[in-house]
């Protein structure tokens, strides 16, 4: 079962998937905020070189330009609500607090968040979902403000995160050089590791090659610029592309809906 709903502020998806004997992967990076409400099944989240376990009733808050992948448990029905909203949807101070807390730990779980998950699920399962759009918008606003105000909880949850220092340094290098042409040899050299070790780290722990990771990050950043009104040619140069046709081909391929 899949439900899609778009309001003035949110792009909203309710999904149910049976994983059977295989794992269900969701991996991407985009220029918007994403929140995932876990309704059924536990999942493993990998984001920017860090990993942690998430359970039913918890909420994931993923800031813009954060590459992340989700793996559902085997032989379970994975039910979730995914919500996308753009930067600028809320006051800057609220979005800054939400981003800070999510970067510490993207998993939020409290009495308030569990109540919101339950109420949102009821709204989604209603027969006349369009009648519940005002309630859904209200619950999303409660979620954003609750997570923005959840600094202590986020820090506590952050103790559960598994980190790889080399991978984190690699990601920091990429973020700092996102506007330039990034060569894997130079990236590996800056970390004092071989290129093959670099590729192995990304593939094993993030389920993506470093080349594809860099492309995802650059295209997500370019998408943010384009959405803000910057021409495509300027966005291409801003992420290190001199050849506009190459940029446009990759941008359309990666940013087109799957």
PDB file of C-alpha atoms in Angstrom:
ATOM      1  CA  UNK A   1       0.000   0.000   0.000  1.00  0.00           C
ATOM      2  CA  UNK A   2       1.321   3.404  -0.981  1.00  0.00           C
ATOM      3  CA  UNK A   3      -0.286   6.813  -0.434  1.00  0.00           C
ATOM      4  CA  UNK A   4       1.047  10.105  -1.817  1.00  0.00           C
ATOM      5  CA  UNK A   5      -0.163  13.480  -0.609  1.00  0.00           C
ATOM      6  CA  UNK A   6       1.167  16.983  -1.238  1.00  0.00           C
ATOM      7  CA  UNK A   7       0.174  20.037   0.771  1.00  0.00           C
ATOM      8  CA  UNK A   8       1.358  23.625   0.516  1.00  0.00           C
ATOM      9  CA  UNK A   9       4.329  22.804   2.747  1.00  0.00           C
ATOM     10  CA  UNK A  10       4.902  19.039   2.675  1.00  0.00           C
ATOM     11  CA  UNK A  11       5.429  16.158   0.269  1.00  0.00           C
ATOM     12  CA  UNK A  12       4.021  13.198   2.118  1.00  0.00           C
ATOM     13  CA  UNK A  13       4.311   9.428   1.426  1.00  0.00           C
ATOM     14  CA  UNK A  14       2.871   6.497   3.341  1.00  0.00           C
ATOM     15  CA  UNK A  15       4.377   3.142   2.333  1.00  0.00           C
ATOM     16  CA  UNK A  16       4.109  -0.516   3.258  1.00  0.00           C
ATOM     17  CA  UNK A  17       6.653  -3.023   1.916  1.00  0.00           C
ATOM     18  CA  UNK A  18       7.131  -6.697   2.690  1.00  0.00           C
ATOM     19  CA  UNK A  19      10.866  -7.412   2.811  1.00  0.00           C
ATOM     20  CA  UNK A  20      10.462 -11.223   2.578  1.00  0.00           C
ATOM     21  CA  UNK A  21      13.940 -12.761   2.668  1.00  0.00           C
ATOM     22  CA  UNK A  22      15.777  -9.731   1.374  1.00  0.00           C
ATOM     23  CA  UNK A  23      16.677  -6.304   2.684  1.00  0.00           C
ATOM     24  CA  UNK A  24      14.888  -3.170   1.559  1.00  0.00           C
ATOM     25  CA  UNK A  25      17.286  -0.315   0.789  1.00  0.00           C
ATOM     26  CA  UNK A  26      16.511   3.368   0.534  1.00  0.00           C
ATOM     27  CA  UNK A  27      19.604   5.471  -0.196  1.00  0.00           C
ATOM     28  CA  UNK A  28      19.745   9.095  -1.265  1.00  0.00           C
ATOM     29  CA  UNK A  29      20.809  12.659  -0.606  1.00  0.00           C
ATOM     30  CA  UNK A  30      18.649  15.696  -1.314  1.00  0.00           C
ATOM     31  CA  UNK A  31      18.454  19.403  -0.618  1.00  0.00           C
ATOM     32  CA  UNK A  32      15.329  19.259   1.571  1.00  0.00           C
ATOM     33  CA  UNK A  33      14.536  18.128   5.091  1.00  0.00           C
ATOM     34  CA  UNK A  34      13.165  14.622   5.410  1.00  0.00           C
ATOM     35  CA  UNK A  35      11.355  13.067   8.342  1.00  0.00           C
ATOM     36  CA  UNK A  36      10.644   9.335   8.550  1.00  0.00           C
ATOM     37  CA  UNK A  37       8.002   8.071  10.971  1.00  0.00           C
ATOM     38  CA  UNK A  38       8.590   4.367  11.665  1.00  0.00           C
ATOM     39  CA  UNK A  39       5.224   2.626  12.072  1.00  0.00           C
ATOM     40  CA  UNK A  40       6.254  -1.039  11.848  1.00  0.00           C
ATOM     41  CA  UNK A  41       9.596  -2.927  11.831  1.00  0.00           C
ATOM     42  CA  UNK A  42      12.975  -1.945  13.129  1.00  0.00           C
ATOM     43  CA  UNK A  43      15.512  -0.431  10.752  1.00  0.00           C
ATOM     44  CA  UNK A  44      19.211   0.317  10.556  1.00  0.00           C
ATOM     45  CA  UNK A  45      20.159   3.845   9.545  1.00  0.00           C
ATOM     46  CA  UNK A  46      23.498   4.848   8.034  1.00  0.00           C
ATOM     47  CA  UNK A  47      24.081   8.560   7.626  1.00  0.00           C
ATOM     48  CA  UNK A  48      27.279  10.384   6.781  1.00  0.00           C
ATOM     49  CA  UNK A  49      29.592   7.642   8.018  1.00  0.00           C
ATOM     50  CA  UNK A  50      27.645   6.927  11.189  1.00  0.00           C
ATOM     51  CA  UNK A  51      25.178   4.157  11.938  1.00  0.00           C
ATOM     52  CA  UNK A  52      22.544   3.343  14.544  1.00  0.00           C
ATOM     53  CA  UNK A  53      19.468   1.256  15.206  1.00  0.00           C
ATOM     54  CA  UNK A  54      15.937   2.698  15.033  1.00  0.00           C
ATOM     55  CA  UNK A  55      12.738   1.116  16.328  1.00  0.00           C
ATOM     56  CA  UNK A  56       8.984   1.307  15.813  1.00  0.00           C
ATOM     57  CA  UNK A  57       7.476   4.572  17.066  1.00  0.00           C
ATOM     58  CA  UNK A  58      10.631   6.627  16.540  1.00  0.00           C
ATOM     59  CA  UNK A  59      11.102   9.588  14.210  1.00  0.00           C
ATOM     60  CA  UNK A  60      14.135  10.220  12.012  1.00  0.00           C
ATOM     61  CA  UNK A  61      14.984  13.814  11.139  1.00  0.00           C
ATOM     62  CA  UNK A  62      17.375  14.089   8.179  1.00  0.00           C
ATOM     63  CA  UNK A  63      18.748  17.584   7.407  1.00  0.00           C
ATOM     64  CA  UNK A  64      19.418  18.789   3.845  1.00  0.00           C
ATOM     65  CA  UNK A  65      22.566  17.463   2.109  1.00  0.00           C
ATOM     66  CA  UNK A  66      22.757  14.465   4.456  1.00  0.00           C
ATOM     67  CA  UNK A  67      23.375  11.215   2.580  1.00  0.00           C
ATOM     68  CA  UNK A  68      21.491   8.401   4.290  1.00  0.00           C
ATOM     69  CA  UNK A  69      20.385   4.827   3.724  1.00  0.00           C
ATOM     70  CA  UNK A  70      17.765   2.750   5.502  1.00  0.00           C
ATOM     71  CA  UNK A  71      17.703  -1.035   5.800  1.00  0.00           C
ATOM     72  CA  UNK A  72      14.555  -2.748   7.048  1.00  0.00           C
ATOM     73  CA  UNK A  73      14.649  -5.988   9.031  1.00  0.00           C
ATOM     74  CA  UNK A  74      14.401  -9.244   7.114  1.00  0.00           C
ATOM     75  CA  UNK A  75      11.028 -10.978   6.717  1.00  0.00           C
ATOM     76  CA  UNK A  76       8.978  -8.106   8.111  1.00  0.00           C
ATOM     77  CA  UNK A  77       6.470  -5.558   6.879  1.00  0.00           C
ATOM     78  CA  UNK A  78       8.153  -2.175   6.893  1.00  0.00           C
ATOM     79  CA  UNK A  79       5.595   0.617   7.338  1.00  0.00           C
ATOM     80  CA  UNK A  80       6.635   4.237   7.389  1.00  0.00           C
ATOM     81  CA  UNK A  81       5.592   7.777   6.629  1.00  0.00           C
ATOM     82  CA  UNK A  82       8.177   9.891   4.816  1.00  0.00           C
ATOM     83  CA  UNK A  83       7.750  13.657   4.693  1.00  0.00           C
ATOM     84  CA  UNK A  84       9.828  16.115   2.655  1.00  0.00           C
ATOM     85  CA  UNK A  85       9.844  19.876   3.191  1.00  0.00           C
ATOM     86  CA  UNK A  86      12.072  22.653   1.936  1.00  0.00           C
ATOM     87  CA  UNK A  87      14.396  24.901   3.848  1.00  0.00           C
ATOM     88  CA  UNK A  88      12.603  28.103   4.785  1.00  0.00           C
ATOM     89  CA  UNK A  89       9.390  26.324   5.696  1.00  0.00           C
ATOM     90  CA  UNK A  90       9.924  27.312   9.339  1.00  0.00           C
ATOM     91  CA  UNK A  91      11.717  30.172  11.130  1.00  0.00           C
ATOM     92  CA  UNK A  92      15.492  30.025  10.692  1.00  0.00           C
ATOM     93  CA  UNK A  93      16.085  29.581  14.431  1.00  0.00           C
ATOM     94  CA  UNK A  94      13.810  26.518  14.521  1.00  0.00           C
ATOM     95  CA  UNK A  95      15.420  24.948  11.451  1.00  0.00           C
ATOM     96  CA  UNK A  96      18.904  25.644  12.852  1.00  0.00           C
ATOM     97  CA  UNK A  97      17.977  23.929  16.132  1.00  0.00           C
ATOM     98  CA  UNK A  98      16.429  20.991  14.265  1.00  0.00           C
ATOM     99  CA  UNK A  99      19.569  20.604  12.138  1.00  0.00           C
ATOM    100  CA  UNK A 100      21.885  20.818  15.160  1.00  0.00           C
ATOM    101  CA  UNK A 101      19.930  18.179  17.063  1.00  0.00           C
ATOM    102  CA  UNK A 102      19.606  15.896  14.036  1.00  0.00           C
ATOM    103  CA  UNK A 103      23.332  16.140  13.323  1.00  0.00           C
ATOM    104  CA  UNK A 104      23.991  15.035  16.909  1.00  0.00           C
ATOM    105  CA  UNK A 105      21.559  12.155  16.456  1.00  0.00           C
ATOM    106  CA  UNK A 106      18.740  11.980  13.890  1.00  0.00           C
ATOM    107  CA  UNK A 107      16.536   9.666  16.005  1.00  0.00           C
ATOM    108  CA  UNK A 108      13.891  11.215  18.250  1.00  0.00           C
ATOM    109  CA  UNK A 109      11.747   9.263  20.701  1.00  0.00           C
ATOM    110  CA  UNK A 110       9.725  10.652  23.582  1.00  0.00           C
ATOM    111  CA  UNK A 111       6.146  10.635  24.843  1.00  0.00           C
ATOM    112  CA  UNK A 112       5.369  13.545  22.511  1.00  0.00           C
ATOM    113  CA  UNK A 113       6.913  11.957  19.412  1.00  0.00           C
ATOM    114  CA  UNK A 114       5.189   8.622  20.041  1.00  0.00           C
ATOM    115  CA  UNK A 115       1.845  10.418  20.365  1.00  0.00           C
ATOM    116  CA  UNK A 116       2.474  12.267  17.085  1.00  0.00           C
ATOM    117  CA  UNK A 117       3.374   9.029  15.277  1.00  0.00           C
ATOM    118  CA  UNK A 118       0.158   7.405  16.512  1.00  0.00           C
ATOM    119  CA  UNK A 119      -2.047  10.360  15.526  1.00  0.00           C
ATOM    120  CA  UNK A 120      -0.385  10.732  12.144  1.00  0.00           C
ATOM    121  CA  UNK A 121      -0.944   7.050  11.407  1.00  0.00           C
ATOM    122  CA  UNK A 122      -4.666   7.402  12.220  1.00  0.00           C
ATOM    123  CA  UNK A 123      -4.945  10.392   9.884  1.00  0.00           C
ATOM    124  CA  UNK A 124      -3.233   8.494   7.071  1.00  0.00           C
ATOM    125  CA  UNK A 125      -5.484   5.448   7.483  1.00  0.00           C
ATOM    126  CA  UNK A 126      -8.689   7.513   7.358  1.00  0.00           C
ATOM    127  CA  UNK A 127     -10.967   6.947   4.375  1.00  0.00           C
ATOM    128  CA  UNK A 128     -11.125  10.626   3.427  1.00  0.00           C
ATOM    129  CA  UNK A 129      -7.486  11.608   3.827  1.00  0.00           C
ATOM    130  CA  UNK A 130      -7.972  15.002   2.143  1.00  0.00           C
ATOM    131  CA  UNK A 131     -10.247  15.999   5.023  1.00  0.00           C
ATOM    132  CA  UNK A 132      -7.293  15.441   7.367  1.00  0.00           C
ATOM    133  CA  UNK A 133      -4.773  17.679   5.599  1.00  0.00           C
ATOM    134  CA  UNK A 134      -5.076  20.460   8.229  1.00  0.00           C
ATOM    135  CA  UNK A 135      -4.457  17.886  10.993  1.00  0.00           C
ATOM    136  CA  UNK A 136      -1.499  16.394   9.109  1.00  0.00           C
ATOM    137  CA  UNK A 137       0.040  19.866   8.660  1.00  0.00           C
ATOM    138  CA  UNK A 138      -0.483  20.560  12.355  1.00  0.00           C
ATOM    139  CA  UNK A 139       1.132  17.265  13.409  1.00  0.00           C
ATOM    140  CA  UNK A 140       4.126  17.953  11.178  1.00  0.00           C
ATOM    141  CA  UNK A 141       4.590  21.390  12.738  1.00  0.00           C
ATOM    142  CA  UNK A 142       4.435  19.797  16.199  1.00  0.00           C
ATOM    143  CA  UNK A 143       7.060  17.295  15.074  1.00  0.00           C
ATOM    144  CA  UNK A 144       9.454  19.954  13.796  1.00  0.00           C
ATOM    145  CA  UNK A 145       9.180  22.051  16.963  1.00  0.00           C
ATOM    146  CA  UNK A 146       9.390  18.998  19.263  1.00  0.00           C
ATOM    147  CA  UNK A 147      12.556  17.745  17.544  1.00  0.00           C
ATOM    148  CA  UNK A 148      14.043  21.253  17.461  1.00  0.00           C
ATOM    149  CA  UNK A 149      13.486  21.446  21.226  1.00  0.00           C
ATOM    150  CA  UNK A 150      14.858  17.932  21.870  1.00  0.00           C
ATOM    151  CA  UNK A 151      18.535  18.740  22.364  1.00  0.00           C
ATOM    152  CA  UNK A 152      19.015  16.771  25.587  1.00  0.00           C
ATOM    153  CA  UNK A 153      17.343  13.698  24.124  1.00  0.00           C
ATOM    154  CA  UNK A 154      19.367  13.925  20.936  1.00  0.00           C
ATOM    155  CA  UNK A 155      22.614  14.068  22.909  1.00  0.00           C
ATOM    156  CA  UNK A 156      21.550  11.063  24.968  1.00  0.00           C
ATOM    157  CA  UNK A 157      20.640   9.096  21.854  1.00  0.00           C
ATOM    158  CA  UNK A 158      23.935  10.116  20.290  1.00  0.00           C
ATOM    159  CA  UNK A 159      25.745   7.740  22.622  1.00  0.00           C
ATOM    160  CA  UNK A 160      24.322   4.835  20.584  1.00  0.00           C
ATOM    161  CA  UNK A 161      25.914   5.964  17.316  1.00  0.00           C
ATOM    162  CA  UNK A 162      28.706   3.926  15.779  1.00  0.00           C
ATOM    163  CA  UNK A 163      31.292   6.114  14.059  1.00  0.00           C
ATOM    164  CA  UNK A 164      34.191   5.589  11.688  1.00  0.00           C
ATOM    165  CA  UNK A 165      36.711   8.444  12.120  1.00  0.00           C
ATOM    166  CA  UNK A 166      38.333   7.951   8.708  1.00  0.00           C
ATOM    167  CA  UNK A 167      34.973   7.953   6.940  1.00  0.00           C
ATOM    168  CA  UNK A 168      33.891  11.036   8.857  1.00  0.00           C
ATOM    169  CA  UNK A 169      37.081  12.856   7.810  1.00  0.00           C
ATOM    170  CA  UNK A 170      36.498  11.814   4.201  1.00  0.00           C
ATOM    171  CA  UNK A 171      32.971  13.229   4.294  1.00  0.00           C
ATOM    172  CA  UNK A 172      34.217  16.455   5.884  1.00  0.00           C
ATOM    173  CA  UNK A 173      36.786  16.797   3.082  1.00  0.00           C
ATOM    174  CA  UNK A 174      34.061  16.314   0.459  1.00  0.00           C
ATOM    175  CA  UNK A 175      31.777  18.863   2.122  1.00  0.00           C
ATOM    176  CA  UNK A 176      34.594  21.410   2.309  1.00  0.00           C
ATOM    177  CA  UNK A 177      35.486  20.892  -1.377  1.00  0.00           C
ATOM    178  CA  UNK A 178      31.956  20.424  -2.747  1.00  0.00           C
ATOM    179  CA  UNK A 179      32.395  23.466  -5.032  1.00  0.00           C
ATOM    180  CA  UNK A 180      35.552  22.023  -6.584  1.00  0.00           C
ATOM    181  CA  UNK A 181      36.463  19.036  -8.725  1.00  0.00           C
ATOM    182  CA  UNK A 182      37.190  16.256  -6.233  1.00  0.00           C
ATOM    183  CA  UNK A 183      39.691  13.582  -7.236  1.00  0.00           C
ATOM    184  CA  UNK A 184      39.630  10.293  -5.350  1.00  0.00           C
ATOM    185  CA  UNK A 185      43.431  10.054  -5.370  1.00  0.00           C
ATOM    186  CA  UNK A 186      43.712  13.433  -3.654  1.00  0.00           C
ATOM    187  CA  UNK A 187      40.959  12.574  -1.181  1.00  0.00           C
ATOM    188  CA  UNK A 188      42.640   9.286  -0.252  1.00  0.00           C
ATOM    189  CA  UNK A 189      46.030  11.006   0.066  1.00  0.00           C
ATOM    190  CA  UNK A 190      44.598  13.609   2.453  1.00  0.00           C
ATOM    191  CA  UNK A 191      43.459  10.730   4.691  1.00  0.00           C
ATOM    192  CA  UNK A 192      46.783   8.832   4.398  1.00  0.00           C
ATOM    193  CA  UNK A 193      45.048   5.773   2.971  1.00  0.00           C
ATOM    194  CA  UNK A 194      45.007   4.121  -0.450  1.00  0.00           C
ATOM    195  CA  UNK A 195      42.313   4.754  -3.024  1.00  0.00           C
ATOM    196  CA  UNK A 196      41.231   1.106  -2.790  1.00  0.00           C
ATOM    197  CA  UNK A 197      40.849   1.414   0.996  1.00  0.00           C
ATOM    198  CA  UNK A 198      38.766   4.536   0.504  1.00  0.00           C
ATOM    199  CA  UNK A 199      36.483   2.771  -1.968  1.00  0.00           C
ATOM    200  CA  UNK A 200      36.155  -0.241   0.346  1.00  0.00           C
ATOM    201  CA  UNK A 201      35.158   1.959   3.298  1.00  0.00           C
ATOM    202  CA  UNK A 202      32.373   3.690   1.385  1.00  0.00           C
ATOM    203  CA  UNK A 203      31.073   0.534  -0.261  1.00  0.00           C
ATOM    204  CA  UNK A 204      31.094  -1.557   2.909  1.00  0.00           C
ATOM    205  CA  UNK A 205      29.769   0.988   5.397  1.00  0.00           C
ATOM    206  CA  UNK A 206      27.633   3.318   3.294  1.00  0.00           C
ATOM    207  CA  UNK A 207      26.558   1.007   0.467  1.00  0.00           C
ATOM    208  CA  UNK A 208      27.745   3.505  -2.147  1.00  0.00           C
ATOM    209  CA  UNK A 209      31.010   4.181  -3.948  1.00  0.00           C
ATOM    210  CA  UNK A 210      32.852   7.424  -3.103  1.00  0.00           C
ATOM    211  CA  UNK A 211      32.389   8.585  -6.707  1.00  0.00           C
ATOM    212  CA  UNK A 212      28.619   8.116  -6.530  1.00  0.00           C
ATOM    213  CA  UNK A 213      28.524   9.698  -3.069  1.00  0.00           C
ATOM    214  CA  UNK A 214      30.262  12.811  -4.393  1.00  0.00           C
ATOM    215  CA  UNK A 215      27.858  12.972  -7.333  1.00  0.00           C
ATOM    216  CA  UNK A 216      24.845  12.659  -5.016  1.00  0.00           C
ATOM    217  CA  UNK A 217      26.155  15.444  -2.780  1.00  0.00           C
ATOM    218  CA  UNK A 218      26.982  17.772  -5.667  1.00  0.00           C
ATOM    219  CA  UNK A 219      23.620  17.278  -7.361  1.00  0.00           C
ATOM    220  CA  UNK A 220      21.723  17.793  -4.093  1.00  0.00           C
ATOM    221  CA  UNK A 221      23.642  21.026  -3.493  1.00  0.00           C
ATOM    222  CA  UNK A 222      23.009  22.139  -7.080  1.00  0.00           C
ATOM    223  CA  UNK A 223      19.316  21.359  -6.629  1.00  0.00           C
ATOM    224  CA  UNK A 224      19.195  23.651  -3.594  1.00  0.00           C
ATOM    225  CA  UNK A 225      20.763  26.455  -5.621  1.00  0.00           C
ATOM    226  CA  UNK A 226      18.399  25.935  -8.550  1.00  0.00           C
ATOM    227  CA  UNK A 227      15.359  25.879  -6.252  1.00  0.00           C
ATOM    228  CA  UNK A 228      16.510  29.215  -4.819  1.00  0.00           C
ATOM    229  CA  UNK A 229      16.416  30.755  -8.304  1.00  0.00           C
ATOM    230  CA  UNK A 230      20.025  30.382  -9.448  1.00  0.00           C
ATOM    231  CA  UNK A 231      20.321  29.508 -13.183  1.00  0.00           C
ATOM    232  CA  UNK A 232      21.396  25.971 -14.037  1.00  0.00           C
ATOM    233  CA  UNK A 233      24.606  27.166 -15.679  1.00  0.00           C
ATOM    234  CA  UNK A 234      25.636  29.018 -12.506  1.00  0.00           C
ATOM    235  CA  UNK A 235      24.673  26.029 -10.348  1.00  0.00           C
ATOM    236  CA  UNK A 236      26.877  23.802 -12.515  1.00  0.00           C
ATOM    237  CA  UNK A 237      29.882  26.065 -11.986  1.00  0.00           C
ATOM    238  CA  UNK A 238      29.094  26.291  -8.265  1.00  0.00           C
ATOM    239  CA  UNK A 239      29.622  22.533  -7.869  1.00  0.00           C
ATOM    240  CA  UNK A 240      32.787  22.363  -9.955  1.00  0.00           C
ATOM    241  CA  UNK A 241      31.476  21.557 -13.455  1.00  0.00           C
ATOM    242  CA  UNK A 242      33.011  23.403 -16.399  1.00  0.00           C
ATOM    243  CA  UNK A 243      31.119  21.283 -18.923  1.00  0.00           C
ATOM    244  CA  UNK A 244      27.438  22.208 -18.607  1.00  0.00           C
ATOM    245  CA  UNK A 245      26.159  19.370 -20.788  1.00  0.00           C
ATOM    246  CA  UNK A 246      27.850  16.785 -18.542  1.00  0.00           C
ATOM    247  CA  UNK A 247      26.372  18.440 -15.464  1.00  0.00           C
ATOM    248  CA  UNK A 248      22.870  18.609 -16.934  1.00  0.00           C
ATOM    249  CA  UNK A 249      22.922  14.955 -18.001  1.00  0.00           C
ATOM    250  CA  UNK A 250      23.950  13.787 -14.513  1.00  0.00           C
ATOM    251  CA  UNK A 251      21.603  16.219 -12.780  1.00  0.00           C
ATOM    252  CA  UNK A 252      18.562  15.031 -14.726  1.00  0.00           C
ATOM    253  CA  UNK A 253      19.465  11.379 -14.164  1.00  0.00           C
ATOM    254  CA  UNK A 254      19.978  11.680 -10.407  1.00  0.00           C
ATOM    255  CA  UNK A 255      17.235  14.193  -9.627  1.00  0.00           C
ATOM    256  CA  UNK A 256      14.446  12.621 -11.729  1.00  0.00           C
ATOM    257  CA  UNK A 257      11.794  10.818  -9.623  1.00  0.00           C
ATOM    258  CA  UNK A 258      12.384   7.055  -9.441  1.00  0.00           C
TER     259      UNK A 258
END
